PDB file of C-alpha atoms in Angstrom:
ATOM      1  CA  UNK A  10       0.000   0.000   0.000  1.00 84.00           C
ATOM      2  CA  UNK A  11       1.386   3.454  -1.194  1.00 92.00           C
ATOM      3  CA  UNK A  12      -0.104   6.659   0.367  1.00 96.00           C
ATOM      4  CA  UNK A  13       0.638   9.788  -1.182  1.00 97.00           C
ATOM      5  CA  UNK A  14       0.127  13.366   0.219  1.00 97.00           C
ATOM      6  CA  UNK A  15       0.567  16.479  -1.930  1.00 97.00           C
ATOM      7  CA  UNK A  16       0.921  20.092  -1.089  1.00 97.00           C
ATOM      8  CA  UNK A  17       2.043  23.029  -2.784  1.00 98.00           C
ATOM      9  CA  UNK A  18      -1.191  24.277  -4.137  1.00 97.00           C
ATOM     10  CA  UNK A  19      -2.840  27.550  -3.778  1.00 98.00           C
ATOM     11  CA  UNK A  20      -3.994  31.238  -5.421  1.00 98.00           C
ATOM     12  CA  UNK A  21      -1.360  32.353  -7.837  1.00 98.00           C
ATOM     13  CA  UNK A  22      -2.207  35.199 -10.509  1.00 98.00           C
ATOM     14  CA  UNK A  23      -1.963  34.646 -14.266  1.00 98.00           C
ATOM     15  CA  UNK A  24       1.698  33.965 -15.912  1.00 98.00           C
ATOM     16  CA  UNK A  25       2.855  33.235 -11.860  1.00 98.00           C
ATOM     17  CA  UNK A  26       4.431  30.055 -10.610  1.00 98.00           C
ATOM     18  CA  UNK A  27       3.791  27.087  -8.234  1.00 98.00           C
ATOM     19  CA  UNK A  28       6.102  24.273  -7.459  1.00 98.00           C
ATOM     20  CA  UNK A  29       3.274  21.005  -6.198  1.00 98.00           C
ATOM     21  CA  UNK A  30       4.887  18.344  -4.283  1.00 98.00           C
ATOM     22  CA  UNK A  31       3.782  14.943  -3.683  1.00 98.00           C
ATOM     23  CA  UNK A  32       5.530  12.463  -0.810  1.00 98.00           C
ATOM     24  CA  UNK A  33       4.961   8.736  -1.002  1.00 97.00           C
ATOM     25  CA  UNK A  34       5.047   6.566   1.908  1.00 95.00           C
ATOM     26  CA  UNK A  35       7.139   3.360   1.842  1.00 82.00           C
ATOM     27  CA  UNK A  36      10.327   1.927   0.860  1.00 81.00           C
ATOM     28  CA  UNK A  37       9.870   1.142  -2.727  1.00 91.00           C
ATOM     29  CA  UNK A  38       8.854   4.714  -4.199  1.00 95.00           C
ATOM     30  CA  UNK A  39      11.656   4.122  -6.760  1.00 95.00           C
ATOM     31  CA  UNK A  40       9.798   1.239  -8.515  1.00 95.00           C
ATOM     32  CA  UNK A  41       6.747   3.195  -9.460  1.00 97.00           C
ATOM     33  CA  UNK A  42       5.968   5.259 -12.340  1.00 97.00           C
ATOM     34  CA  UNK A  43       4.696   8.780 -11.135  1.00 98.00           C
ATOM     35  CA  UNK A  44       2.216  11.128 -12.665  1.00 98.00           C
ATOM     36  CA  UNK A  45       0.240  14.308 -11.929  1.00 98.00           C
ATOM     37  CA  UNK A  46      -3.255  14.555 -13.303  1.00 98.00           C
ATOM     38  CA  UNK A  47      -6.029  17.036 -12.676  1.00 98.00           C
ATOM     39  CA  UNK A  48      -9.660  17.994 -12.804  1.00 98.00           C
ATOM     40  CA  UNK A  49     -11.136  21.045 -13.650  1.00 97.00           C
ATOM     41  CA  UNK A  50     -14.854  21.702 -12.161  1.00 93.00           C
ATOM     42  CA  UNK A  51     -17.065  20.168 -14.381  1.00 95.00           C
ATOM     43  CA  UNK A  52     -14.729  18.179 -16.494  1.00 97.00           C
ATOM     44  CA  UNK A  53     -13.361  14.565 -16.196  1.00 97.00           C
ATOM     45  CA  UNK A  54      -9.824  13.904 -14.575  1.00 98.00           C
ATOM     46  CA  UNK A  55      -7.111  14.544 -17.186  1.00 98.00           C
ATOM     47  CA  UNK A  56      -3.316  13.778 -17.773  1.00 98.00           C
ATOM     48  CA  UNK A  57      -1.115  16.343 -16.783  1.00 98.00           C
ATOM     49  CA  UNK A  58       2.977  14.811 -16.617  1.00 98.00           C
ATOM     50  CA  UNK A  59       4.941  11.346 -15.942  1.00 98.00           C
ATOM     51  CA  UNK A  60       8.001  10.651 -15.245  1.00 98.00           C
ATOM     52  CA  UNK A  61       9.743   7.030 -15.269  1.00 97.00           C
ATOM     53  CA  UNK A  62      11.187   5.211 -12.490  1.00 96.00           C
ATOM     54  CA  UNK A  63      14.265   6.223 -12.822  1.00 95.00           C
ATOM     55  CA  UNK A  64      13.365   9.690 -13.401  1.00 94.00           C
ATOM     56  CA  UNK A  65      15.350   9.640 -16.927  1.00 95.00           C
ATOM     57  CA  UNK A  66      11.859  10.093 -18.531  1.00 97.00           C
ATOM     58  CA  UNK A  67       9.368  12.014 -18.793  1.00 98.00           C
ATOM     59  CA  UNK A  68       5.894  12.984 -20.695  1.00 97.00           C
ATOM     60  CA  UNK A  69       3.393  15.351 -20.911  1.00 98.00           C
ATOM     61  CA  UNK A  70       0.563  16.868 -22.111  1.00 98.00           C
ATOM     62  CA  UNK A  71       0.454  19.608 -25.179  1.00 98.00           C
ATOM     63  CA  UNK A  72      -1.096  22.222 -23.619  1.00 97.00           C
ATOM     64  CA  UNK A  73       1.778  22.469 -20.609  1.00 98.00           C
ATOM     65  CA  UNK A  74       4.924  21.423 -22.768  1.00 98.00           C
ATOM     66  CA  UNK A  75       7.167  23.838 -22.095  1.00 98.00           C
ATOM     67  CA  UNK A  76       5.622  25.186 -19.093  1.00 98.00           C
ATOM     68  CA  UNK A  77       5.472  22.354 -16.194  1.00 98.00           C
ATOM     69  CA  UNK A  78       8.614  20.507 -15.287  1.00 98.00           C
ATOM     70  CA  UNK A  79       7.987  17.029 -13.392  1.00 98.00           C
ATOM     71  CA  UNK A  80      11.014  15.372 -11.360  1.00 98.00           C
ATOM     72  CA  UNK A  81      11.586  13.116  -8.860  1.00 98.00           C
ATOM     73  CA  UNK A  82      13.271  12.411  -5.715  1.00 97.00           C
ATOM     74  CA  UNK A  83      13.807   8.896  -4.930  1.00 96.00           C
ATOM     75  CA  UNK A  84      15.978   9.061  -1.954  1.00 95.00           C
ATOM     76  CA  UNK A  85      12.951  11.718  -0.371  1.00 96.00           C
ATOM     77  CA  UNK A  86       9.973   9.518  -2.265  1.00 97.00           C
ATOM     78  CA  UNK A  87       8.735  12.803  -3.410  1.00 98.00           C
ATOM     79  CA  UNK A  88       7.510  14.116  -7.122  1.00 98.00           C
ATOM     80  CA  UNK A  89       6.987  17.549  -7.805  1.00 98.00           C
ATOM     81  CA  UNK A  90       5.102  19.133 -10.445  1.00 98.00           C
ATOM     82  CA  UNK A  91       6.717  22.733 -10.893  1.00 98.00           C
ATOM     83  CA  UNK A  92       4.240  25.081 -12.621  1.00 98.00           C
ATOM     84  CA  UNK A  93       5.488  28.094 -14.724  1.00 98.00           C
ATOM     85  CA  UNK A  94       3.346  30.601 -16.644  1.00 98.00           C
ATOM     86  CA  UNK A  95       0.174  29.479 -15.033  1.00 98.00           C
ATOM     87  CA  UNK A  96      -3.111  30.517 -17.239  1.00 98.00           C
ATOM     88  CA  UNK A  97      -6.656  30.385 -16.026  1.00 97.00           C
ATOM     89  CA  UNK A  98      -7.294  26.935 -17.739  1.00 97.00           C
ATOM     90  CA  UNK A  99      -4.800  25.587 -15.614  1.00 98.00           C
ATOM     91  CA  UNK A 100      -6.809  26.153 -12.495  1.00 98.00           C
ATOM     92  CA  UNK A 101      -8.140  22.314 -11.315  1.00 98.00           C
ATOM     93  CA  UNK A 102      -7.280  20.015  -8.506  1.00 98.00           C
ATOM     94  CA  UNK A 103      -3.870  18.469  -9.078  1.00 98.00           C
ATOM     95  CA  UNK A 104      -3.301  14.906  -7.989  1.00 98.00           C
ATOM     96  CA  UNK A 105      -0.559  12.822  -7.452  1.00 98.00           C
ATOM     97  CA  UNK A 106      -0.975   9.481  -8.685  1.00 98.00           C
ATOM     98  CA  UNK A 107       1.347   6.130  -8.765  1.00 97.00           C
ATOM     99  CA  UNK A 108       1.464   2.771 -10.484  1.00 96.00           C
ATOM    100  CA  UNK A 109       3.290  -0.361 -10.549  1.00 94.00           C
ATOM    101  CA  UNK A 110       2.074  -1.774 -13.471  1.00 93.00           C
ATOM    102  CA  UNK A 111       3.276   0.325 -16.058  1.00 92.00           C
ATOM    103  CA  UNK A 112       6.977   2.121 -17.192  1.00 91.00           C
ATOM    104  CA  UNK A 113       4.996   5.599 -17.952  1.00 92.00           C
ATOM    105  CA  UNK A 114       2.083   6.738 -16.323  1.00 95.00           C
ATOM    106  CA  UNK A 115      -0.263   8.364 -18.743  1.00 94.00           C
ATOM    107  CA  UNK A 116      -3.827   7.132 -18.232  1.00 95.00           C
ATOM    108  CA  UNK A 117      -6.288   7.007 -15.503  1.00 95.00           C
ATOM    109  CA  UNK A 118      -6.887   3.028 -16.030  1.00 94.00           C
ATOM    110  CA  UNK A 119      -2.863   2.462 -15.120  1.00 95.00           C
ATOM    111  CA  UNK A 120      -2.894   4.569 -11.672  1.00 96.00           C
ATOM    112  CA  UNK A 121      -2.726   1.978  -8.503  1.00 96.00           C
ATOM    113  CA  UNK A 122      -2.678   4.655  -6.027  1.00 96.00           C
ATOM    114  CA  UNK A 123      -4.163   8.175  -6.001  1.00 98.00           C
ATOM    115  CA  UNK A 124      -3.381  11.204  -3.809  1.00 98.00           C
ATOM    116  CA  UNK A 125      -5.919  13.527  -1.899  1.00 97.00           C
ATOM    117  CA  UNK A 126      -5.279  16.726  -4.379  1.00 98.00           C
ATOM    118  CA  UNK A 127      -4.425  20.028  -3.774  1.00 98.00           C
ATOM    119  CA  UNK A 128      -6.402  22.850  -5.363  1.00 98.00           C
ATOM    120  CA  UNK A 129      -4.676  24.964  -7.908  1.00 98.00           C
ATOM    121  CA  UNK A 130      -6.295  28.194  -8.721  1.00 98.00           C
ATOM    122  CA  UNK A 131      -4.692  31.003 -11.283  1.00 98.00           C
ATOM    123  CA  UNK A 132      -6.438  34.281 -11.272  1.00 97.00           C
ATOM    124  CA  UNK A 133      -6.587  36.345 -14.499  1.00 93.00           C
TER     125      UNK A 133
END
């Protein structure tokens, strides 16, 4: 069993930043493939970022290329999702998420574990 607990979120205004962190519990945080998704109000939980096992990796969705950075920590089990020129649309709840199964966490049908989510909102 994995638990994961993120933090980080909050107000920010338009074209601000916002580093997200997420801390797994355990001792085996460096076999799982990480992933940030989120869920606008409204709208159905979508793919945000992955990043591989090993960290060497990572993926993410069009509309934050270039703007969000994910990494990873495996000697502090944490992932962090750091946010740069936040826009309106970006406001959702952000959650961690973690699976075993799989080398690259992209879809909602590969997470094993889920986080709480923290509440991103940007303000125009």
């Amino acid at each position: 069993q994995v638990q994961l607990v993120e933090s980080g979120g909050g107000l920010v205004q338009a074209g601000g930043s916002r580093r997200l962190s997420c801390v797994a519990s355990g001792r085996t945080f460096s076999r799982y493939a990480m992933g940030w998704f989120r869920q606008a109000p409204g709208k159905e939980r979508e793919f945000v970022a992955a990043i591989i096992q090993s960290g060497a990796s990572t993926h993410y969705e069009d509309s934050v290329k270039g703007r969000f950075t994910i990494s990873r920590d495996n000697a502090k089990n944490t992932v962090f999702l750091q946010m740069n020129s936040l826009k309106p649309e970006d406001t959702a709840v952000y959650y961690c998420a973690a699976s075993n199964r799989v080398v690259e966490l992209r879809y909602r049908f590969s997470v094993d574990y889920w986080g709480q989510g923290t509440q991103v909102t940007v303000s125009s």
